PDB file of C-alpha atoms in Angstrom:
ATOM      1  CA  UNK E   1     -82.460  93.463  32.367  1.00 70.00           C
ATOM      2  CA  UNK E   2     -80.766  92.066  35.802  1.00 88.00           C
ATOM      3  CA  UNK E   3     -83.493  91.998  38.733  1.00 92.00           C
ATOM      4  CA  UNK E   4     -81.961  94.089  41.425  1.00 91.00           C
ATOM      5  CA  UNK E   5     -82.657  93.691  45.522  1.00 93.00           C
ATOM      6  CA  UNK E   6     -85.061  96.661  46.604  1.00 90.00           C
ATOM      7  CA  UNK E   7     -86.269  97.608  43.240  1.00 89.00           C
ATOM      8  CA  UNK E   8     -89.844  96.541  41.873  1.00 88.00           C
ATOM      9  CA  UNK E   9     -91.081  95.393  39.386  1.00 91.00           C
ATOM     10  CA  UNK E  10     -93.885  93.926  37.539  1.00 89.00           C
ATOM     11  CA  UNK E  11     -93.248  89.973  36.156  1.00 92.00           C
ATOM     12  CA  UNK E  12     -94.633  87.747  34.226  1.00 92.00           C
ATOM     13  CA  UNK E  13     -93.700  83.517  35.493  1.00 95.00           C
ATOM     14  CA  UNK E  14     -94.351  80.609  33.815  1.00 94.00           C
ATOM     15  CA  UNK E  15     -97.574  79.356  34.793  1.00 92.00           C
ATOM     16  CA  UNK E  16     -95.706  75.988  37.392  1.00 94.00           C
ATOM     17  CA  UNK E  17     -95.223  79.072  39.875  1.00 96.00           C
ATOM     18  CA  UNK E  18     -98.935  79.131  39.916  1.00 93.00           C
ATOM     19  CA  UNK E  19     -99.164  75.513  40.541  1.00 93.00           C
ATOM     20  CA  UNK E  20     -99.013  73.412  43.871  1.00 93.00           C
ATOM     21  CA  UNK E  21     -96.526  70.365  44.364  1.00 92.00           C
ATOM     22  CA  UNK E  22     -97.085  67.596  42.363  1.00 89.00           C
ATOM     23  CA  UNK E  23     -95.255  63.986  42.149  1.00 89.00           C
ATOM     24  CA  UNK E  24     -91.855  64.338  40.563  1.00 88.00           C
ATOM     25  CA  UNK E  25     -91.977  68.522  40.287  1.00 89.00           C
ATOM     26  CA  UNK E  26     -91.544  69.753  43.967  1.00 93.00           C
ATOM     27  CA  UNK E  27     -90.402  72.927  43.731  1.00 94.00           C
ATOM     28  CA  UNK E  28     -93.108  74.599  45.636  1.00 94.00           C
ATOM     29  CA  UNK E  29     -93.362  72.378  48.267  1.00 95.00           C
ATOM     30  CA  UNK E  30     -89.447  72.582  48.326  1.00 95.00           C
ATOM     31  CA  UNK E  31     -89.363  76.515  48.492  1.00 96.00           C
ATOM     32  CA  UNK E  32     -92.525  78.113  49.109  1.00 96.00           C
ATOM     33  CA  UNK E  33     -94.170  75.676  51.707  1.00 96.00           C
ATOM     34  CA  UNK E  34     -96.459  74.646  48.622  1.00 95.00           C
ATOM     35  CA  UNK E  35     -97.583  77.852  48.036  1.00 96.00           C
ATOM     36  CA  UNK E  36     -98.124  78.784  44.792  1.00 96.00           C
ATOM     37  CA  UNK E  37     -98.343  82.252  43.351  1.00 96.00           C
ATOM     38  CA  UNK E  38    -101.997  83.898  42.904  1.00 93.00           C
ATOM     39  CA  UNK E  39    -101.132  85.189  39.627  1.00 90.00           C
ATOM     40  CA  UNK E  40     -98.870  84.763  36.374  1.00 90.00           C
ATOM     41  CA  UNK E  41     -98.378  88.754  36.583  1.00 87.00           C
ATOM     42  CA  UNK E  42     -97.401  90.018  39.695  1.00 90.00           C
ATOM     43  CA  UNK E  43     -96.293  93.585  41.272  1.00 89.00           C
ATOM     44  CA  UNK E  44     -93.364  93.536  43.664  1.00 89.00           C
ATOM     45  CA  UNK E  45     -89.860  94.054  45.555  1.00 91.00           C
ATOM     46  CA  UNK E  46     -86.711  92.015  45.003  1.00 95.00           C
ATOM     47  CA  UNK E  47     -86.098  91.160  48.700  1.00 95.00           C
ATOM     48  CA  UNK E  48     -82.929  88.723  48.230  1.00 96.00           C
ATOM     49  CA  UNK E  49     -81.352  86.532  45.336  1.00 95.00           C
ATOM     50  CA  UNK E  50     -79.546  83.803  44.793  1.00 96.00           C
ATOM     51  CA  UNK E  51     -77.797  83.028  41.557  1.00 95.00           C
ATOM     52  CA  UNK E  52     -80.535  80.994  39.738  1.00 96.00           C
ATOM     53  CA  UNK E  53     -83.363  82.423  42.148  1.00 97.00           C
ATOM     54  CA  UNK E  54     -85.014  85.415  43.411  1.00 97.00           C
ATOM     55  CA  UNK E  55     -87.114  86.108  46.819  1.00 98.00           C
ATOM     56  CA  UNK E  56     -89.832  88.768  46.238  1.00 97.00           C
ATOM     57  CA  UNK E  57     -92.857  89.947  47.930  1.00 94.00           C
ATOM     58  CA  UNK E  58     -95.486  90.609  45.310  1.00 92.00           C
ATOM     59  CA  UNK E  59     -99.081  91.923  45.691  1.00 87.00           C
ATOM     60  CA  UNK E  60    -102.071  91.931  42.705  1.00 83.00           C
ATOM     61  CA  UNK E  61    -102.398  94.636  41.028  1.00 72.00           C
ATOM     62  CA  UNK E  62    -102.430  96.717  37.868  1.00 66.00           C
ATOM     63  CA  UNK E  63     -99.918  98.830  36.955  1.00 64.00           C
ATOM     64  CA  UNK E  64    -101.501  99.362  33.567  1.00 60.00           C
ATOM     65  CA  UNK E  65    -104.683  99.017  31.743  1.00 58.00           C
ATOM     66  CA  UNK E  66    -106.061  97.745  28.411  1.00 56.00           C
ATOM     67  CA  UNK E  67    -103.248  94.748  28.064  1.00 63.00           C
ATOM     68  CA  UNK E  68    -104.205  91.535  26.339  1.00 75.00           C
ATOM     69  CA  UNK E  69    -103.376  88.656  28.977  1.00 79.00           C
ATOM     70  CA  UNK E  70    -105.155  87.547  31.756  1.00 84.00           C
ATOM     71  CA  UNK E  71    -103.038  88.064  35.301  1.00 81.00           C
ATOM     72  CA  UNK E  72    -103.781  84.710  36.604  1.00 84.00           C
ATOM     73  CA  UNK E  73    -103.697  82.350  33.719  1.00 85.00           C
ATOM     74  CA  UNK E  74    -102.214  84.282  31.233  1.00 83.00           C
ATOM     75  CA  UNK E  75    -105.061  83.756  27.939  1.00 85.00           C
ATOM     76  CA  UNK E  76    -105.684  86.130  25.827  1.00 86.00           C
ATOM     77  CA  UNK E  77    -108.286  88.608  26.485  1.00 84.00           C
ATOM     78  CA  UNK E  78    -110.658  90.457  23.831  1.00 80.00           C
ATOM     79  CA  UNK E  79    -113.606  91.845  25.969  1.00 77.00           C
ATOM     80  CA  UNK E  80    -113.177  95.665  26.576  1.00 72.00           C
ATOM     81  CA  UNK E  81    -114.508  95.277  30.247  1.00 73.00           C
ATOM     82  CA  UNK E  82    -112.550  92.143  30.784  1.00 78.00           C
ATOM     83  CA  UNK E  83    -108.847  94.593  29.321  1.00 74.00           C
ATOM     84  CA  UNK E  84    -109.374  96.995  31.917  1.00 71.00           C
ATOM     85  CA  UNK E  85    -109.682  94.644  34.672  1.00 73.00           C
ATOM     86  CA  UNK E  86    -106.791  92.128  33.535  1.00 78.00           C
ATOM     87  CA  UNK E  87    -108.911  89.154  34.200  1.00 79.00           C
ATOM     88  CA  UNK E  88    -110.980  87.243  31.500  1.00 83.00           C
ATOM     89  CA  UNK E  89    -114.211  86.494  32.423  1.00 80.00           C
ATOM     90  CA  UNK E  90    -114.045  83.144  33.967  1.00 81.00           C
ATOM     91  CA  UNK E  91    -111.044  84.175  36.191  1.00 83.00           C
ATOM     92  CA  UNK E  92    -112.179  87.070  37.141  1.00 78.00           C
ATOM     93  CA  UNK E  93    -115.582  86.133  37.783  1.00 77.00           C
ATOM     94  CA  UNK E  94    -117.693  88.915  35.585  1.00 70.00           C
ATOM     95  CA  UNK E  95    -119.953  89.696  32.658  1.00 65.00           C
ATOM     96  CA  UNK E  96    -118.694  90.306  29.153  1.00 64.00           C
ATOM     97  CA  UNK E  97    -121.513  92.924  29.121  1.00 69.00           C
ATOM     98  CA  UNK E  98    -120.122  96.265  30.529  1.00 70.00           C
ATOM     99  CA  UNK E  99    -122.252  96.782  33.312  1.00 74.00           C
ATOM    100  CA  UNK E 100    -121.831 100.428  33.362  1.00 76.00           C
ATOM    101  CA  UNK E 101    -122.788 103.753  31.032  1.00 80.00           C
ATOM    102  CA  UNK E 102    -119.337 105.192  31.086  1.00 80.00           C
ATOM    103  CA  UNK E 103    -116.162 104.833  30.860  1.00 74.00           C
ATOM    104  CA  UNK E 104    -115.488 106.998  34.129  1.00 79.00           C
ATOM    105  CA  UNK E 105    -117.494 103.937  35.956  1.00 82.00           C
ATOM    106  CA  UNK E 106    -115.686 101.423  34.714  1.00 76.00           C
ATOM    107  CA  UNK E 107    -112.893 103.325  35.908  1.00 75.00           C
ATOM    108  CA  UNK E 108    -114.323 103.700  39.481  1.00 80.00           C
ATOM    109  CA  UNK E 109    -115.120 100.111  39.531  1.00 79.00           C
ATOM    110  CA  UNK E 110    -111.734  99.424  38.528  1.00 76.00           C
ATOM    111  CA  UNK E 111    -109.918 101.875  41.330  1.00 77.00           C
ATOM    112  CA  UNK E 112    -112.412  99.920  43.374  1.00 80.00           C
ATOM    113  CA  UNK E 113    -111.357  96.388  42.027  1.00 77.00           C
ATOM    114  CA  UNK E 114    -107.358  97.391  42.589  1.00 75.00           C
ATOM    115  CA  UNK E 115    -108.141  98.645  46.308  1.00 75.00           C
ATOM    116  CA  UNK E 116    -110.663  96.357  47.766  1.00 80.00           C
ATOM    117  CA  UNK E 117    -109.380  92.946  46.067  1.00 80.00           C
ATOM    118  CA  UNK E 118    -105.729  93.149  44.029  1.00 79.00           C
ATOM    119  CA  UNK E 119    -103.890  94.689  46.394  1.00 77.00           C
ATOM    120  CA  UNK E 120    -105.256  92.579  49.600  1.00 84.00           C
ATOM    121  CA  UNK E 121    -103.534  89.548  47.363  1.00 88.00           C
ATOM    122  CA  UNK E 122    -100.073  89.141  48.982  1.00 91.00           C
ATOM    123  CA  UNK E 123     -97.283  86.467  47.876  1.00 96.00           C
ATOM    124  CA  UNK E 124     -93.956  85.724  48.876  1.00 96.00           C
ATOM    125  CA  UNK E 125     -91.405  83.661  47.968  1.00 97.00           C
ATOM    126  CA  UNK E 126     -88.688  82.275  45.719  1.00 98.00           C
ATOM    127  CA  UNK E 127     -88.817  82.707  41.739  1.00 97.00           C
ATOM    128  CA  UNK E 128     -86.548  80.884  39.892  1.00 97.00           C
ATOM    129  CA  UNK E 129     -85.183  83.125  37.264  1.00 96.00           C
ATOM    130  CA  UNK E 130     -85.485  81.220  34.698  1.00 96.00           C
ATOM    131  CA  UNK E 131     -89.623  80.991  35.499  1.00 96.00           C
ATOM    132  CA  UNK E 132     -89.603  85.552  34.590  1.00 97.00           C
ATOM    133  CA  UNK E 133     -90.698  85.473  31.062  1.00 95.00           C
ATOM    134  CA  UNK E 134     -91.310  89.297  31.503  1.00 92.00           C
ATOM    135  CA  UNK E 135     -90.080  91.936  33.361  1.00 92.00           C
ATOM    136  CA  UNK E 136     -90.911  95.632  33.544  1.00 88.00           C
ATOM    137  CA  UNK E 137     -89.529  97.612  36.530  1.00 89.00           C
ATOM    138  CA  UNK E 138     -91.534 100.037  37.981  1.00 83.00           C
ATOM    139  CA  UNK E 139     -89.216 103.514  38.315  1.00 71.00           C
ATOM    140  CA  UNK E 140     -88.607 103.152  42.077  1.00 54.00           C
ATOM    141  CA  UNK E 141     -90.349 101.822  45.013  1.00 53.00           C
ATOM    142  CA  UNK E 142     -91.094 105.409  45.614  1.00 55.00           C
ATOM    143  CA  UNK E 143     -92.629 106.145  42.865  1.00 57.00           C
ATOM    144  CA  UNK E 144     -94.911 102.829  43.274  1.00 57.00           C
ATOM    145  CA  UNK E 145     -96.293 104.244  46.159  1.00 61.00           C
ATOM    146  CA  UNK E 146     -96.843 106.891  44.913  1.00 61.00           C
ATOM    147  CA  UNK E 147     -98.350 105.979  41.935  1.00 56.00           C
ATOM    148  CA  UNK E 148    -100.760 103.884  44.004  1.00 58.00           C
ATOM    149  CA  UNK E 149    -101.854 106.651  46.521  1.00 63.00           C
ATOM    150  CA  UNK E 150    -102.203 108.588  43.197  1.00 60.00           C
ATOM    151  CA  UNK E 151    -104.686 106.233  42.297  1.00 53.00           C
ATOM    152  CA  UNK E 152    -106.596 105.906  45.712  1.00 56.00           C
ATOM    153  CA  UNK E 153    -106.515 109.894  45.780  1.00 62.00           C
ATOM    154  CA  UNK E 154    -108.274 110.055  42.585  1.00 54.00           C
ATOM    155  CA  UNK E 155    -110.569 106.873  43.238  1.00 49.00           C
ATOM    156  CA  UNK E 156    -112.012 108.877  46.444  1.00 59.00           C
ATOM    157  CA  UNK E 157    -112.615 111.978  44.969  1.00 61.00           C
ATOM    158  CA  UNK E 158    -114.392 110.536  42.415  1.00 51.00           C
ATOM    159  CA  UNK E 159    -116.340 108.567  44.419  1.00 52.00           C
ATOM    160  CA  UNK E 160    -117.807 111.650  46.374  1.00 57.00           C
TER     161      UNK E 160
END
Protein backbone atom coordinates (compact mmCIF):
# COMPACT_ATOMS: atom_id res chain seq x y z
CA UNK A 1 0.00 0.00 0.00
CA UNK A 2 1.40 3.53 -1.48
CA UNK A 3 1.10 6.39 1.31
CA UNK A 4 -0.95 9.04 -0.34
CA UNK A 5 -0.79 13.13 0.49
CA UNK A 6 -4.01 14.02 2.63
CA UNK A 7 -4.92 10.59 3.67
CA UNK A 8 -4.13 9.17 7.29
CA UNK A 9 -3.00 6.70 8.57
CA UNK A 10 -1.72 4.84 11.45
CA UNK A 11 2.33 3.63 11.15
CA UNK A 12 4.50 1.75 12.69
CA UNK A 13 8.74 3.20 12.18
CA UNK A 14 11.64 1.62 13.06
CA UNK A 15 12.56 2.56 16.40
CA UNK A 16 15.97 5.34 14.92
CA UNK A 17 12.84 7.71 14.21
CA UNK A 18 12.44 7.65 17.90
CA UNK A 19 16.00 8.41 18.48
CA UNK A 20 17.96 11.82 18.60
CA UNK A 21 21.20 12.50 16.42
CA UNK A 22 23.99 10.60 17.18
CA UNK A 23 27.76 10.57 15.69
CA UNK A 24 27.78 9.07 12.23
CA UNK A 25 23.62 8.63 11.96
CA UNK A 26 22.28 12.27 11.50
CA UNK A 27 19.24 11.94 10.07
CA UNK A 28 17.25 13.70 12.65
CA UNK A 29 19.33 16.41 13.17
CA UNK A 30 19.48 16.57 9.26
CA UNK A 31 15.56 16.58 8.82
CA UNK A 32 13.66 17.05 11.83
CA UNK A 33 15.83 19.69 13.75
CA UNK A 34 16.77 16.59 16.06
CA UNK A 35 13.50 15.85 16.86
CA UNK A 36 12.66 12.56 17.24
CA UNK A 37 9.25 10.98 17.10
CA UNK A 38 7.30 10.37 20.58
CA UNK A 39 6.23 7.07 19.52
CA UNK A 40 6.99 3.90 17.23
CA UNK A 41 3.06 3.96 16.38
CA UNK A 42 1.76 7.05 15.36
CA UNK A 43 -1.75 8.51 13.97
CA UNK A 44 -1.54 10.98 11.11
CA UNK A 45 -1.81 12.95 7.62
CA UNK A 46 0.53 12.56 4.66
CA UNK A 47 1.28 16.31 4.22
CA UNK A 48 4.02 16.02 1.28
CA UNK A 49 6.46 13.26 -0.16
CA UNK A 50 9.36 12.87 -1.72
CA UNK A 51 10.43 9.71 -3.46
CA UNK A 52 12.28 7.90 -0.59
CA UNK A 53 10.50 10.18 2.15
CA UNK A 54 7.32 11.28 3.55
CA UNK A 55 6.29 14.60 5.65
CA UNK A 56 3.42 13.84 8.10
CA UNK A 57 1.91 15.40 11.04
CA UNK A 58 1.11 12.68 13.54
CA UNK A 59 -0.54 12.92 17.00
CA UNK A 60 -0.69 9.85 19.91
CA UNK A 61 -3.35 8.06 19.94
CA UNK A 62 -5.29 4.82 19.71
CA UNK A 63 -7.12 3.90 16.99
CA UNK A 64 -7.66 0.45 18.44
CA UNK A 65 -7.53 -1.45 21.59
CA UNK A 66 -6.25 -4.76 23.00
CA UNK A 67 -3.00 -4.92 20.47
CA UNK A 68 0.18 -6.54 21.68
CA UNK A 69 3.02 -3.77 21.18
CA UNK A 70 3.84 -1.00 23.12
CA UNK A 71 3.37 2.58 21.05
CA UNK A 72 6.59 3.99 22.13
CA UNK A 73 9.06 1.21 22.20
CA UNK A 74 7.38 -1.31 20.48
CA UNK A 75 7.78 -4.66 23.29
CA UNK A 76 5.45 -6.88 23.64
CA UNK A 77 2.72 -6.39 26.02
CA UNK A 78 0.77 -9.18 28.15
CA UNK A 79 -0.97 -7.18 31.00
CA UNK A 80 -4.75 -6.71 30.24
CA UNK A 81 -4.64 -3.06 31.68
CA UNK A 82 -1.37 -2.35 30.04
CA UNK A 83 -3.41 -3.81 26.09
CA UNK A 84 -5.95 -1.32 26.45
CA UNK A 85 -3.75 1.51 27.04
CA UNK A 86 -0.94 0.55 24.37
CA UNK A 87 1.80 1.28 26.77
CA UNK A 88 3.62 -1.40 28.94
CA UNK A 89 4.03 -0.54 32.25
CA UNK A 90 7.32 1.14 32.43
CA UNK A 91 6.48 3.40 29.40
CA UNK A 92 3.45 4.21 30.29
CA UNK A 93 4.05 4.79 33.78
CA UNK A 94 1.18 2.43 35.57
CA UNK A 95 0.32 -0.59 37.68
CA UNK A 96 -0.03 -4.08 36.28
CA UNK A 97 -2.89 -4.29 38.85
CA UNK A 98 -6.15 -2.97 37.19
CA UNK A 99 -6.97 -0.27 39.33
CA UNK A 100 -10.56 -0.35 38.57
CA UNK A 101 -13.86 -2.84 39.16
CA UNK A 102 -14.98 -2.74 35.60
CA UNK A 103 -14.33 -2.87 32.46
CA UNK A 104 -16.55 0.33 31.67
CA UNK A 105 -13.77 2.22 33.99
CA UNK A 106 -11.05 1.13 32.40
CA UNK A 107 -12.74 2.32 29.47
CA UNK A 108 -13.39 5.84 30.94
CA UNK A 109 -9.89 6.00 32.07
CA UNK A 110 -8.86 5.12 28.74
CA UNK A 111 -11.25 7.87 26.77
CA UNK A 112 -9.61 9.92 29.48
CA UNK A 113 -5.95 8.75 28.72
CA UNK A 114 -6.60 9.38 24.66
CA UNK A 115 -8.08 13.02 25.41
CA UNK A 116 -6.09 14.50 28.17
CA UNK A 117 -2.51 12.97 27.17
CA UNK A 118 -2.29 11.03 23.47
CA UNK A 119 -3.76 13.38 21.55
CA UNK A 120 -1.91 16.63 23.18
CA UNK A 121 1.35 14.56 21.69
CA UNK A 122 2.01 16.28 18.32
CA UNK A 123 4.97 15.36 15.77
CA UNK A 124 5.97 16.48 12.55
CA UNK A 125 8.29 15.72 10.18
CA UNK A 126 10.01 13.60 7.55
CA UNK A 127 9.73 9.61 7.54
CA UNK A 128 11.83 7.90 5.41
CA UNK A 129 9.83 5.22 3.78
CA UNK A 130 11.81 2.72 4.20
CA UNK A 131 11.63 3.42 8.35
CA UNK A 132 7.13 2.33 7.89
CA UNK A 133 7.25 -1.22 8.91
CA UNK A 134 3.37 -0.94 9.17
CA UNK A 135 0.78 0.84 7.75
CA UNK A 136 -2.98 0.86 8.24
CA UNK A 137 -4.95 3.80 6.75
CA UNK A 138 -7.60 5.10 8.56
CA UNK A 139 -10.86 5.36 5.94
CA UNK A 140 -10.60 9.15 5.45
CA UNK A 141 -9.56 12.09 7.38
CA UNK A 142 -13.22 12.53 7.81
CA UNK A 143 -13.98 9.71 9.20
CA UNK A 144 -10.91 10.19 11.79
CA UNK A 145 -12.56 12.98 13.10
CA UNK A 146 -15.19 11.61 13.37
CA UNK A 147 -14.30 8.63 14.89
CA UNK A 148 -12.52 10.72 17.53
CA UNK A 149 -15.48 13.09 18.42
CA UNK A 150 -17.30 9.69 18.51
CA UNK A 151 -15.15 8.81 21.18
CA UNK A 152 -15.14 12.18 23.19
CA UNK A 153 -19.10 12.10 22.75
CA UNK A 154 -19.29 8.85 24.41
CA UNK A 155 -16.36 9.57 27.00
CA UNK A 156 -18.62 12.65 28.33
CA UNK A 157 -21.70 11.04 28.61
CA UNK A 158 -20.32 8.50 30.45
CA UNK A 159 -18.62 10.52 32.62
CA UNK A 160 -21.90 12.32 33.84
Amino acid sequence: MELKINECYEIKVKKYMTKKSVDGFDFMKKFNNDNPMPFLIMVGEVIKETPKMVYMKMHGDITQIGFDCCLKCGCMITNPVSRYFRLGPFCGGHAYENPFKTEEALIEALALYRKDYLSKIVWEGWIPKSAIVEKRKITSKIDYEKYVERLTKKYESEKK
